mmCIF file of C-alpha atoms and ligand atoms in Angstrom:
data_model
loop_
_atom_site.group_PDB
_atom_site.id
_atom_site.type_symbol
_atom_site.label_atom_id
_atom_site.label_comp_id
_atom_site.label_asym_id
_atom_site.label_seq_id
_atom_site.Cartn_x
_atom_site.Cartn_y
_atom_site.Cartn_z
ATOM 1 C CA MET A 1 -24.986 1.862 -13.847
ATOM 2 C CA SER A 2 -22.075 0.189 -15.286
ATOM 3 C CA LYS A 3 -20.858 -3.064 -14.030
ATOM 4 C CA GLN A 4 -17.801 -1.286 -12.504
ATOM 5 C CA HIS A 5 -19.675 -0.630 -9.618
ATOM 6 C CA ASP A 6 -19.188 -4.364 -8.459
ATOM 7 C CA ARG A 7 -15.769 -3.532 -7.422
ATOM 8 C CA LEU A 8 -16.502 -0.419 -5.159
ATOM 9 C CA GLN A 9 -17.163 -0.335 -1.736
ATOM 10 C CA ARG A 10 -20.090 2.012 -1.799
ATOM 11 C CA VAL A 11 -20.317 5.246 -4.048
ATOM 12 C CA THR A 12 -22.843 8.257 -3.366
ATOM 13 C CA ILE A 13 -23.989 10.062 -6.672
ATOM 14 C CA LYS A 14 -26.142 13.032 -5.936
ATOM 15 C CA GLU A 15 -28.033 14.389 -9.289
ATOM 16 C CA ASN A 16 -26.057 12.062 -11.217
ATOM 17 C CA VAL A 17 -22.686 13.662 -9.649
ATOM 18 C CA LEU A 18 -20.377 11.629 -7.470
ATOM 19 C CA GLN A 19 -20.064 13.037 -4.411
ATOM 20 C CA VAL A 20 -16.861 12.167 -1.832
ATOM 21 C CA GLY A 21 -16.900 13.522 1.548
ATOM 22 C CA GLY A 22 -20.439 15.219 1.195
ATOM 23 C CA ARG A 23 -18.956 17.455 -1.459
ATOM 24 C CA SER A 24 -19.396 17.234 -5.258
ATOM 25 C CA ALA A 25 -17.008 16.352 -7.597
ATOM 26 C CA ALA A 26 -16.627 19.922 -9.009
ATOM 27 C CA GLN A 27 -16.458 21.505 -5.516
ATOM 28 C CA LEU A 28 -13.698 19.287 -4.778
ATOM 29 C CA VAL A 29 -11.298 20.188 -7.887
ATOM 30 C CA GLU A 30 -12.118 23.443 -7.290
ATOM 31 C CA ILE A 31 -10.819 23.555 -3.501
ATOM 32 C CA ALA A 32 -7.943 21.694 -5.213
ATOM 33 C CA GLY A 33 -7.262 24.534 -7.479
ATOM 34 C CA GLY A 34 -7.963 22.415 -10.275
ATOM 35 C CA THR A 35 -7.474 19.403 -12.211
ATOM 36 C CA PRO A 36 -5.647 16.979 -12.079
ATOM 37 C CA CYS A 37 -5.961 16.043 -8.709
ATOM 38 C CA TYR A 38 -6.778 12.799 -6.136
ATOM 39 C CA VAL A 39 -9.246 13.224 -3.424
ATOM 40 C CA TYR A 40 -8.761 11.260 -0.361
ATOM 41 C CA ASP A 41 -11.884 10.679 2.029
ATOM 42 C CA ARG A 42 -11.223 10.665 5.789
ATOM 43 C CA ASN A 43 -14.488 8.806 6.699
ATOM 44 C CA ALA A 44 -13.381 6.351 4.392
ATOM 45 C CA LEU A 45 -10.049 5.790 5.589
ATOM 46 C CA THR A 46 -11.281 5.816 9.247
ATOM 47 C CA GLY A 47 -14.244 3.551 8.455
ATOM 48 C CA ARG A 48 -11.749 1.109 7.086
ATOM 49 C CA VAL A 49 -9.353 1.155 9.945
ATOM 50 C CA GLN A 50 -12.463 0.345 11.890
ATOM 51 C CA SER A 51 -14.072 -2.543 10.335
ATOM 52 C CA LEU A 52 -10.592 -4.140 10.122
ATOM 53 C CA ARG A 53 -9.637 -3.753 13.873
ATOM 54 C CA ALA A 54 -13.647 -4.865 14.093
ATOM 55 C CA ALA A 55 -12.881 -7.888 12.674
ATOM 56 C CA MET A 56 -9.148 -9.242 13.497
ATOM 57 C CA PRO A 57 -8.051 -10.365 16.991
ATOM 58 C CA SER A 58 -8.241 -7.185 19.141
ATOM 59 C CA GLU A 59 -4.712 -8.663 20.243
ATOM 60 C CA LEU A 60 -3.111 -8.042 16.822
ATOM 61 C CA LYS A 61 -1.388 -4.536 16.389
ATOM 62 C CA LEU A 62 -2.330 -2.660 12.733
ATOM 63 C CA HIS A 63 0.492 -0.817 11.315
ATOM 64 C CA TYR A 64 0.164 1.711 7.916
ATOM 65 C CA ALA A 65 2.841 1.302 5.213
ATOM 66 C CA ILE A 66 3.104 4.728 4.361
ATOM 67 C CA LYS A 67 4.681 4.375 0.937
ATOM 68 C CA ALA A 68 1.285 3.554 -0.337
ATOM 69 C CA ASN A 69 0.095 7.095 0.470
ATOM 70 C CA PRO A 70 2.503 9.134 1.983
ATOM 71 C CA MET A 71 1.010 12.459 1.741
ATOM 72 C CA PRO A 72 1.840 14.042 5.414
ATOM 73 C CA ALA A 73 -1.726 15.217 6.398
ATOM 74 C CA VAL A 74 -3.009 11.133 5.346
ATOM 75 C CA VAL A 75 0.119 9.950 7.428
ATOM 76 C CA HIS A 76 -1.092 11.976 10.645
ATOM 77 C CA HIS A 77 -4.544 10.740 10.269
ATOM 78 C CA MET A 78 -3.440 7.561 10.015
ATOM 79 C CA ALA A 79 -1.163 7.359 12.593
ATOM 80 C CA GLY A 80 -3.788 8.362 14.881
ATOM 81 C CA LEU A 81 -6.062 5.289 13.793
ATOM 82 C CA LEU A 82 -3.378 2.952 14.199
ATOM 83 C CA ASP A 83 -0.597 1.131 16.491
ATOM 84 C CA GLY A 84 2.271 1.917 14.166
ATOM 85 C CA LEU A 85 3.875 3.302 11.009
ATOM 86 C CA ASP A 86 6.503 0.846 8.579
ATOM 87 C CA VAL A 87 8.417 3.298 6.229
ATOM 88 C CA ALA A 88 11.256 2.837 3.623
ATOM 89 C CA SER A 89 13.069 5.727 3.394
ATOM 90 C CA GLN A 90 14.681 8.072 5.656
ATOM 91 C CA LYS A 91 12.191 11.209 3.880
ATOM 92 C CA GLU A 92 9.270 8.506 4.881
ATOM 93 C CA MET A 93 10.551 8.323 8.292
ATOM 94 C CA MET A 94 10.586 11.733 9.046
ATOM 95 C CA VAL A 95 7.127 12.231 7.409
ATOM 96 C CA ALA A 96 5.999 9.505 10.270
ATOM 97 C CA ILE A 97 7.934 10.919 13.071
ATOM 98 C CA GLY A 98 6.276 14.428 11.960
ATOM 99 C CA SER A 99 2.745 12.807 11.966
ATOM 100 C CA GLY A 100 3.582 12.535 15.883
ATOM 101 C CA VAL A 101 3.816 9.032 16.555
ATOM 102 C CA ASN A 102 6.117 7.677 19.154
ATOM 103 C CA PRO A 103 9.048 6.300 17.359
ATOM 104 C CA GLU A 104 9.191 3.166 18.823
ATOM 105 C CA MET A 105 6.087 2.863 16.974
ATOM 106 C CA ILE A 106 7.638 3.092 13.688
ATOM 107 C CA SER A 107 9.924 0.714 11.393
ATOM 108 C CA PHE A 108 12.400 1.193 8.956
ATOM 109 C CA ALA A 109 12.107 -1.678 6.076
ATOM 110 C CA GLY A 110 14.295 -1.421 2.350
ATOM 111 C CA PRO A 111 16.347 -3.311 0.958
ATOM 112 C CA ALA A 112 19.657 -1.365 0.189
ATOM 113 C CA LYS A 113 19.516 1.408 2.850
ATOM 114 C CA ARG A 114 22.536 4.222 2.772
ATOM 115 C CA LEU A 115 24.448 4.400 5.702
ATOM 116 C CA GLU A 116 23.024 7.736 6.375
ATOM 117 C CA GLU A 117 19.433 6.418 6.509
ATOM 118 C CA LEU A 118 20.811 4.235 8.986
ATOM 119 C CA ARG A 119 22.244 6.870 10.871
ATOM 120 C CA ALA A 120 19.269 8.689 11.127
ATOM 121 C CA ALA A 121 16.971 5.502 12.388
ATOM 122 C CA VAL A 122 19.504 4.915 14.827
ATOM 123 C CA ALA A 123 19.447 8.682 15.945
ATOM 124 C CA ALA A 124 15.704 8.432 15.719
ATOM 125 C CA ASN A 125 15.727 5.089 17.984
ATOM 126 C CA ILE A 126 12.845 3.593 15.442
ATOM 127 C CA VAL A 127 12.907 -0.077 14.464
ATOM 128 C CA ILE A 128 15.140 -1.305 12.118
ATOM 129 C CA ASN A 129 14.201 -4.219 9.827
ATOM 130 C CA VAL A 130 17.571 -5.618 9.187
ATOM 131 C CA GLU A 131 17.788 -7.187 5.657
ATOM 132 C CA SER A 132 21.675 -8.494 5.162
ATOM 133 C CA ARG A 133 24.508 -9.802 7.486
ATOM 134 C CA LEU A 134 26.594 -6.203 6.324
ATOM 135 C CA GLU A 135 23.762 -3.995 7.374
ATOM 136 C CA LEU A 136 23.845 -5.525 10.635
ATOM 137 C CA GLU A 137 28.265 -4.732 11.068
ATOM 138 C CA ARG A 138 27.072 -1.661 9.948
ATOM 139 C CA LEU A 139 24.461 -0.902 13.045
ATOM 140 C CA TYR A 140 27.335 -2.324 15.137
ATOM 141 C CA GLN A 141 29.786 0.086 14.164
ATOM 142 C CA LEU A 142 26.833 3.010 14.170
ATOM 143 C CA SER A 143 26.305 1.384 17.925
ATOM 144 C CA SER A 144 29.835 2.310 19.071
ATOM 145 C CA GLU A 145 29.856 5.469 17.062
ATOM 146 C CA MET A 146 27.124 6.881 18.063
ATOM 147 C CA GLY A 147 26.744 5.418 21.587
ATOM 148 C CA ILE A 148 23.102 4.586 20.571
ATOM 149 C CA LYS A 149 22.264 0.685 20.852
ATOM 150 C CA PRO A 150 19.984 0.052 17.391
ATOM 151 C CA ARG A 151 17.053 -1.235 17.539
ATOM 152 C CA VAL A 152 16.656 -4.052 15.300
ATOM 153 C CA ALA A 153 14.863 -6.738 13.571
ATOM 154 C CA PHE A 154 15.657 -9.114 10.991
ATOM 155 C CA ARG A 155 13.511 -8.931 7.776
ATOM 156 C CA VAL A 156 13.364 -13.127 6.933
ATOM 157 C CA ASN A 157 13.428 -13.901 2.911
ATOM 158 C CA PRO A 158 10.234 -16.969 4.113
ATOM 159 C CA ASP A 159 11.046 -20.561 2.560
ATOM 160 C CA PHE A 160 7.680 -20.516 0.917
ATOM 161 C CA GLU A 161 5.633 -17.404 -1.058
ATOM 162 C CA LEU A 162 2.298 -16.107 -0.714
ATOM 163 C CA LYS A 163 0.415 -17.967 -3.521
ATOM 164 C CA SER A 164 -1.197 -15.876 -6.289
ATOM 165 C CA SER A 165 -0.531 -12.544 -5.313
ATOM 166 C CA GLY A 166 -0.543 -9.108 -7.132
ATOM 167 C CA MET A 167 3.379 -8.964 -6.513
ATOM 168 C CA LYS A 168 5.138 -12.003 -5.327
ATOM 169 C CA MET A 169 8.055 -10.239 -2.478
ATOM 170 C CA ALA A 170 9.297 -13.355 -0.909
ATOM 171 C CA GLY A 171 10.216 -16.975 -1.345
ATOM 172 C CA GLY A 172 12.935 -18.079 -3.889
ATOM 173 C CA PRO A 173 16.133 -15.660 -4.512
ATOM 174 C CA LYS A 174 15.319 -12.463 -3.573
ATOM 175 C CA GLN A 175 16.817 -9.061 -2.350
ATOM 176 C CA PHE A 176 14.585 -8.636 0.092
ATOM 177 C CA GLY A 177 15.358 -9.515 4.013
ATOM 178 C CA ILE A 178 17.902 -12.735 4.985
ATOM 179 C CA ASP A 179 16.939 -16.138 4.002
ATOM 180 C CA ALA A 180 15.124 -18.153 6.394
ATOM 181 C CA GLU A 181 18.070 -20.628 6.007
ATOM 182 C CA GLN A 182 20.625 -18.293 7.119
ATOM 183 C CA MET A 183 18.525 -16.902 9.911
ATOM 184 C CA PRO A 184 19.797 -19.429 12.602
ATOM 185 C CA GLU A 185 23.593 -18.606 12.065
ATOM 186 C CA VAL A 186 23.072 -14.729 12.465
ATOM 187 C CA LEU A 187 20.939 -15.165 15.170
ATOM 188 C CA PHE A 188 23.911 -17.284 16.987
ATOM 189 C CA ALA A 189 26.133 -14.625 16.159
ATOM 190 C CA LEU A 190 24.123 -11.753 17.273
ATOM 191 C CA ASP A 191 25.861 -9.445 19.647
ATOM 192 C CA THR A 192 23.165 -7.935 22.067
ATOM 193 C CA GLY A 193 25.794 -6.059 23.319
ATOM 194 C CA LYS A 194 25.586 -3.463 20.375
ATOM 195 C CA VAL A 195 22.025 -3.726 19.254
ATOM 196 C CA ASP A 196 18.425 -4.207 21.097
ATOM 197 C CA PHE A 197 17.110 -7.266 19.218
ATOM 198 C CA CYS A 198 13.221 -6.978 18.844
ATOM 199 C CA GLY A 199 12.111 -9.830 16.400
ATOM 200 C CA PHE A 200 11.407 -10.450 13.423
ATOM 201 C CA HIS A 201 9.589 -9.678 9.849
ATOM 202 C CA ILE A 202 7.944 -11.832 7.524
ATOM 203 C CA PHE A 203 6.289 -9.975 4.637
ATOM 204 C CA SER A 204 5.632 -12.746 1.816
ATOM 205 C CA GLY A 205 3.626 -10.545 -0.880
ATOM 206 C CA SER A 206 0.946 -7.906 -2.016
ATOM 207 C CA GLN A 207 -2.328 -7.461 -3.260
ATOM 208 C CA ASN A 208 -4.103 -10.621 -2.397
ATOM 209 C CA LEU A 209 -7.611 -10.945 -2.983
ATOM 210 C CA ASN A 210 -7.201 -15.156 -2.113
ATOM 211 C CA PRO A 211 -8.431 -15.900 1.545
ATOM 212 C CA GLU A 212 -7.056 -19.675 1.150
ATOM 213 C CA ALA A 213 -3.941 -18.236 -0.202
ATOM 214 C CA LEU A 214 -3.004 -15.904 2.767
ATOM 215 C CA ILE A 215 -4.416 -18.212 5.548
ATOM 216 C CA GLU A 216 -1.466 -20.780 4.180
ATOM 217 C CA ALA A 217 0.830 -18.025 4.239
ATOM 218 C CA HIS A 218 -0.444 -16.790 7.670
ATOM 219 C CA ASP A 219 0.445 -20.532 8.923
ATOM 220 C CA LYS A 220 3.603 -20.971 7.595
ATOM 221 C CA THR A 221 4.302 -17.392 8.586
ATOM 222 C CA PHE A 222 3.555 -18.296 12.118
ATOM 223 C CA GLU A 223 5.761 -21.784 11.946
ATOM 224 C CA LEU A 224 8.526 -20.205 10.984
ATOM 225 C CA ALA A 225 8.105 -17.160 13.443
ATOM 226 C CA ALA A 226 7.966 -19.936 15.926
ATOM 227 C CA ARG A 227 11.182 -21.873 14.888
ATOM 228 C CA LEU A 228 12.920 -18.348 14.505
ATOM 229 C CA SER A 229 11.780 -17.572 17.881
ATOM 230 C CA GLU A 230 13.764 -20.576 20.089
ATOM 231 C CA LEU A 231 16.622 -19.855 18.536
ATOM 232 C CA ALA A 232 15.997 -15.745 19.607
ATOM 233 C CA PRO A 233 19.025 -14.376 21.757
ATOM 234 C CA ALA A 234 16.713 -12.200 23.621
ATOM 235 C CA PRO A 235 13.049 -12.436 23.971
ATOM 236 C CA VAL A 236 10.951 -12.021 21.077
ATOM 237 C CA LYS A 237 8.964 -8.196 21.531
ATOM 238 C CA HIS A 238 6.964 -8.734 18.306
ATOM 239 C CA VAL A 239 6.784 -10.566 14.765
ATOM 240 C CA ASN A 240 5.584 -8.489 11.462
ATOM 241 C CA ILE A 241 3.458 -11.124 9.835
ATOM 242 C CA GLY A 242 3.393 -8.638 6.427
ATOM 243 C CA GLY A 243 0.129 -7.560 5.072
ATOM 244 C CA GLY A 244 -0.605 -8.759 1.578
ATOM 245 C CA LEU A 245 -4.644 -7.946 1.772
ATOM 246 C CA GLY A 246 -5.840 -6.734 -1.582
ATOM 247 C CA ILE A 247 -8.697 -4.430 -2.852
ATOM 248 C CA PRO A 248 -10.469 -5.270 -6.318
ATOM 249 C CA TYR A 249 -9.421 -2.982 -9.340
ATOM 250 C CA PHE A 250 -10.609 -4.972 -12.576
ATOM 251 C CA PRO A 251 -13.407 -6.232 -13.625
ATOM 252 C CA GLY A 252 -14.131 -9.879 -12.161
ATOM 253 C CA GLU A 253 -12.252 -8.641 -8.947
ATOM 254 C CA THR A 254 -14.430 -8.602 -5.903
ATOM 255 C CA GLN A 255 -14.300 -7.316 -2.299
ATOM 256 C CA LEU A 256 -11.539 -9.756 0.377
ATOM 257 C CA ASP A 257 -13.668 -11.861 2.515
ATOM 258 C CA ILE A 258 -11.745 -10.937 5.758
ATOM 259 C CA GLU A 259 -13.663 -13.002 8.191
ATOM 260 C CA PRO A 260 -11.643 -16.717 7.464
ATOM 261 C CA ILE A 261 -8.435 -14.767 7.431
ATOM 262 C CA ALA A 262 -9.231 -12.978 10.725
ATOM 263 C CA GLU A 263 -10.406 -16.234 12.313
ATOM 264 C CA ASN A 264 -7.274 -18.134 11.325
ATOM 265 C CA LEU A 265 -5.053 -15.573 12.724
ATOM 266 C CA ARG A 266 -6.924 -15.576 16.242
ATOM 267 C CA LYS A 267 -6.647 -19.364 16.512
ATOM 268 C CA ARG A 268 -2.981 -19.012 15.492
ATOM 269 C CA MET A 269 -2.163 -15.996 17.581
ATOM 270 C CA ASP A 270 -3.852 -18.142 20.649
ATOM 271 C CA ALA A 271 -1.916 -21.890 19.628
ATOM 272 C CA ARG A 272 1.535 -20.043 20.284
ATOM 273 C CA THR A 273 4.134 -21.462 22.542
ATOM 274 C CA GLY A 274 7.408 -20.758 23.912
ATOM 275 C CA SER A 275 9.484 -17.836 23.460
ATOM 276 C CA PHE A 276 6.760 -16.771 20.565
ATOM 277 C CA LYS A 277 3.988 -16.767 23.212
ATOM 278 C CA ASP A 278 3.891 -13.222 24.670
ATOM 279 C CA SER A 279 5.564 -11.311 21.358
ATOM 280 C CA GLU A 280 3.344 -8.914 20.076
ATOM 281 C CA ILE A 281 1.936 -9.818 16.519
ATOM 282 C CA VAL A 282 1.743 -6.695 13.780
ATOM 283 C CA MET A 283 0.370 -6.808 10.381
ATOM 284 C CA GLU A 284 1.419 -3.702 7.694
ATOM 285 C CA LEU A 285 -0.697 -2.855 5.675
ATOM 286 C CA GLY A 286 -0.709 -0.176 2.772
ATOM 287 C CA ARG A 287 -2.900 -0.266 -0.220
ATOM 288 C CA TYR A 288 -5.987 -1.973 1.912
ATOM 289 C CA LEU A 289 -6.473 0.854 4.223
ATOM 290 C CA VAL A 290 -6.183 3.542 1.897
ATOM 291 C CA GLY A 291 -6.530 2.367 -1.892
ATOM 292 C CA GLU A 292 -10.383 2.781 -1.938
ATOM 293 C CA ALA A 293 -10.586 5.976 -0.097
ATOM 294 C CA GLY A 294 -8.664 8.465 -3.277
ATOM 295 C CA TYR A 295 -9.955 9.544 -6.555
ATOM 296 C CA TYR A 296 -8.367 10.656 -9.376
ATOM 297 C CA PHE A 297 -10.010 13.495 -11.063
ATOM 298 C CA CYS A 298 -8.737 14.948 -14.480
ATOM 299 C CA ARG A 299 -10.572 16.712 -16.858
ATOM 300 C CA VAL A 300 -11.577 16.221 -20.685
ATOM 301 C CA THR A 301 -9.942 18.703 -22.524
ATOM 302 C CA ASP A 302 -10.614 17.386 -26.281
ATOM 303 C CA LYS A 303 -12.939 15.148 -28.274
ATOM 304 C CA LYS A 304 -11.769 13.543 -31.366
ATOM 305 C CA GLN A 305 -12.641 10.430 -33.861
ATOM 306 C CA SER A 306 -9.952 8.406 -35.250
ATOM 307 C CA ARG A 307 -11.043 5.590 -37.451
ATOM 308 C CA GLY A 308 -13.880 4.327 -36.205
ATOM 309 C CA GLN A 309 -13.025 4.702 -32.030
ATOM 310 C CA THR A 310 -13.979 8.136 -29.992
ATOM 311 C CA PHE A 311 -10.735 9.563 -28.027
ATOM 312 C CA LEU A 312 -11.623 11.693 -24.718
ATOM 313 C CA MET A 313 -8.303 13.241 -24.212
ATOM 314 C CA THR A 314 -7.594 14.474 -20.474
ATOM 315 C CA ASP A 315 -5.294 16.760 -18.686
ATOM 316 C CA GLY A 316 -4.703 13.677 -16.480
ATOM 317 C CA GLY A 317 -2.577 10.332 -17.117
ATOM 318 C CA LEU A 318 0.301 7.782 -16.021
ATOM 319 C CA HIS A 319 2.159 10.657 -14.833
ATOM 320 C CA HIS A 320 0.224 10.958 -12.261
ATOM 321 C CA HIS A 321 -1.286 7.564 -11.604
ATOM 322 C CA LEU A 322 0.977 5.091 -13.061
ATOM 323 C CA SER A 323 -0.817 2.107 -11.818
ATOM 324 C CA ASN A 324 -4.019 3.040 -13.394
ATOM 325 C CA SER A 325 -2.390 3.187 -17.027
ATOM 326 C CA GLY A 326 -1.238 -0.574 -16.686
ATOM 327 C CA ASN A 327 2.429 0.241 -16.054
ATOM 328 C CA PHE A 328 3.194 -0.740 -12.761
ATOM 329 C CA GLY A 329 3.413 -4.604 -12.571
ATOM 330 C CA GLN A 330 0.564 -5.439 -14.937
ATOM 331 C CA VAL A 331 1.179 -8.012 -17.708
ATOM 332 C CA ILE A 332 -2.001 -7.186 -19.452
ATOM 333 C CA ARG A 333 -3.483 -4.009 -18.928
ATOM 334 C CA LYS A 334 -7.179 -4.150 -17.452
ATOM 335 C CA ASN A 335 -9.333 -0.696 -16.152
ATOM 336 C CA TYR A 336 -9.493 0.260 -13.134
ATOM 337 C CA PRO A 337 -13.456 1.510 -12.731
ATOM 338 C CA VAL A 338 -13.600 4.772 -14.407
ATOM 339 C CA LEU A 339 -16.331 7.068 -14.584
ATOM 340 C CA ILE A 340 -17.548 10.641 -15.668
ATOM 341 C CA ALA A 341 -17.753 12.184 -12.248
ATOM 342 C CA ASN A 342 -20.509 15.105 -13.508
ATOM 343 C CA ARG A 343 -22.524 12.353 -15.738
ATOM 344 C CA VAL A 344 -22.425 9.560 -13.672
ATOM 345 C CA ASP A 345 -25.016 7.618 -15.649
ATOM 346 C CA GLY A 346 -27.255 8.752 -18.900
ATOM 347 C CA GLU A 347 -29.498 7.101 -21.712
ATOM 348 C CA ASP A 348 -26.705 8.163 -23.991
ATOM 349 C CA LYS A 349 -23.656 5.843 -24.295
ATOM 350 C CA GLU A 350 -20.504 5.706 -26.075
ATOM 351 C CA ARG A 351 -17.328 3.777 -26.298
ATOM 352 C CA VAL A 352 -14.399 5.682 -25.673
ATOM 353 C CA GLU A 353 -11.021 5.572 -25.141
ATOM 354 C CA ILE A 354 -9.510 7.949 -22.587
ATOM 355 C CA VAL A 355 -6.359 9.126 -22.811
ATOM 356 C CA GLY A 356 -3.673 11.865 -21.325
ATOM 357 C CA PRO A 357 -1.418 14.266 -22.335
ATOM 358 C CA LEU A 358 1.713 12.252 -22.780
ATOM 359 C CA CYS A 359 3.555 11.378 -26.143
ATOM 360 C CA THR A 360 3.193 7.536 -25.711
ATOM 361 C CA PRO A 361 0.659 5.528 -26.221
ATOM 362 C CA LEU A 362 1.204 3.758 -22.974
ATOM 363 C CA ASP A 363 -0.935 6.926 -22.126
ATOM 364 C CA ILE A 364 -4.273 5.266 -21.035
ATOM 365 C CA VAL A 365 -6.880 6.297 -18.608
ATOM 366 C CA GLY A 366 -9.288 4.287 -19.440
ATOM 367 C CA ALA A 367 -9.679 1.835 -22.325
ATOM 368 C CA LYS A 368 -12.896 0.779 -24.141
ATOM 369 C CA LEU A 369 -15.424 1.628 -22.273
ATOM 370 C CA GLU A 370 -18.942 2.492 -22.283
ATOM 371 C CA LEU A 371 -19.786 5.724 -20.607
ATOM 372 C CA PRO A 372 -22.310 8.496 -20.864
ATOM 373 C CA VAL A 373 -21.665 10.610 -23.900
ATOM 374 C CA ALA A 374 -18.822 13.009 -22.546
ATOM 375 C CA ASP A 375 -17.489 16.398 -23.155
ATOM 376 C CA VAL A 376 -15.176 19.236 -23.055
ATOM 377 C CA GLY A 377 -14.921 20.176 -19.261
ATOM 378 C CA ASP A 378 -16.208 17.047 -18.188
ATOM 379 C CA LEU A 379 -14.677 15.324 -14.999
ATOM 380 C CA VAL A 380 -13.538 11.859 -15.290
ATOM 381 C CA VAL A 381 -12.903 10.043 -12.153
ATOM 382 C CA VAL A 382 -10.657 6.952 -11.315
ATOM 383 C CA PHE A 383 -11.439 5.115 -8.457
ATOM 384 C CA GLN A 384 -9.568 2.882 -6.184
ATOM 385 C CA SER A 385 -6.883 5.397 -6.421
ATOM 386 C CA GLY A 386 -5.285 6.028 -2.859
ATOM 387 C CA ALA A 387 -2.471 4.027 -3.143
ATOM 388 C CA TYR A 388 0.419 4.005 -5.156
ATOM 389 C CA GLY A 389 -0.732 7.182 -6.999
ATOM 390 C CA ALA A 390 1.356 10.271 -6.521
ATOM 391 C CA THR A 391 4.207 8.955 -5.361
ATOM 392 C CA ALA A 392 4.414 5.980 -7.654
ATOM 393 C CA SER A 393 4.117 7.954 -10.918
ATOM 394 C CA PRO A 394 7.029 9.562 -12.945
ATOM 395 C CA GLN A 395 5.394 13.399 -12.481
ATOM 396 C CA ASP A 396 8.535 14.883 -14.118
ATOM 397 C CA PHE A 397 7.883 12.310 -17.239
ATOM 398 C CA LEU A 398 7.436 15.170 -20.419
ATOM 399 C CA SER A 399 7.408 18.238 -17.464
ATOM 400 C CA HIS A 400 3.653 18.441 -17.205
ATOM 401 C CA PRO A 401 2.282 20.178 -13.726
ATOM 402 C CA HIS A 402 2.599 17.832 -11.063
ATOM 403 C CA VAL A 403 -0.907 16.432 -9.424
ATOM 404 C CA ARG A 404 -2.879 18.347 -6.470
ATOM 405 C CA GLU A 405 -3.704 16.246 -3.513
ATOM 406 C CA LEU A 406 -6.210 16.571 -1.015
ATOM 407 C CA LEU A 407 -8.012 15.228 1.839
ATOM 408 C CA VAL A 408 -11.267 15.752 2.509
HETATM 409 C C1 PLP B 1 4.994 -2.266 0.169
HETATM 410 C C2 PLP B 1 4.852 -2.918 1.438
HETATM 411 C C3 PLP B 1 3.831 -3.424 2.364
HETATM 412 C C4 PLP B 1 2.376 -2.713 1.749
HETATM 413 O O1 PLP B 1 2.201 -3.281 1.121
HETATM 414 P P1 PLP B 1 0.436 -2.750 0.314
HETATM 415 O O2 PLP B 1 0.231 -4.159 -0.723
HETATM 416 O O3 PLP B 1 0.051 -1.972 0.008
HETATM 417 O O4 PLP B 1 -0.724 -3.345 1.617
HETATM 418 C C5 PLP B 1 4.093 -3.639 3.327
HETATM 419 N N1 PLP B 1 5.128 -4.380 3.932
HETATM 420 C C6 PLP B 1 6.663 -3.945 2.762
HETATM 421 C C7 PLP B 1 7.412 -4.621 3.698
HETATM 422 C C8 PLP B 1 6.321 -3.438 1.905
HETATM 423 O O5 PLP B 1 7.439 -3.415 0.929
#
């Protein structure tokens, strides 16, 4: 089997065909009604949450950030396994409410919330992570207008950054949250008669595979939360310390070692004093929970040679799986793990470029791959596709059919 398997937690192959949830690739595609489709593995989702829970301190609350994969069936499944859901829009909020969780367990972050979104969140009584002073003013206004006291936490833009992150989302000037330096003044002026103060949200980054960097960020997050808690006008019910745990996508990347991170969190949680001591600590994760449980399948529709290169043309690509194409924040494109799902192994290999149907050279499914010789009708599978897939892709670009999604 190819080197790509180093990046995968576990793959089931039967008679040279990839299996997910006890079904063959071909069966799954039939159930989905054809290609292209995403398939999510329910058991893998459950297993991931269970192993994370087993490693982490038992008092640590785990939330699912649903923007990673907001398919309602997935959200519903995750809601039953976790302590809460984090949403980033009013529509995500509706999906979260639809999953049946207690609204108190839903929090809403987003840097430019519309007034209607704030109204919806206040009406639903979910926790709103306030990201600016004006947003707080709007919530004061809604409090009197609607006769409901909004539940607020403050999203703080920390005075540090999460090093070696796939995506930096904090430290320095950022559109997210309120700068840590501004927080004392905001807390001092907070009118707790108008809003119900719940705590803080400190999210510093995403897709991190470096335990030392995560530990350092957690240390600084706990320090910052302790400082802010001293200034809080009411008990700090919860502190959301963000997430950032990554999964391996590219050659050379390996599974994140969770043990030292868990160990450090245990220490940090136990060492708390003062008004921070009794607050709930929440970790919010998206891709770490769902990324490895998802597969993207597309079918080879044509095969051709061009000046020494072999192209496998498929019915799927960038419009469904932007991140795999390398156009979702990557500087240099690298391959996700990609296989021919119905010929996982084979003596006869060839070097192929796998591309999609869009009229742009950016539409790459896999580049310079050594794979068993494939032909029209074969199924291409992209692994690590459970997060930032269908809804993070420009599905209407070139007006091809939208992707199907299946949870098994
Ligand atoms: C996107 C996002 C997450 C999830 O990030 P992952 O890398 O998928 O874990 C969590 N919290 C906030 C505030 C986010 O914006």
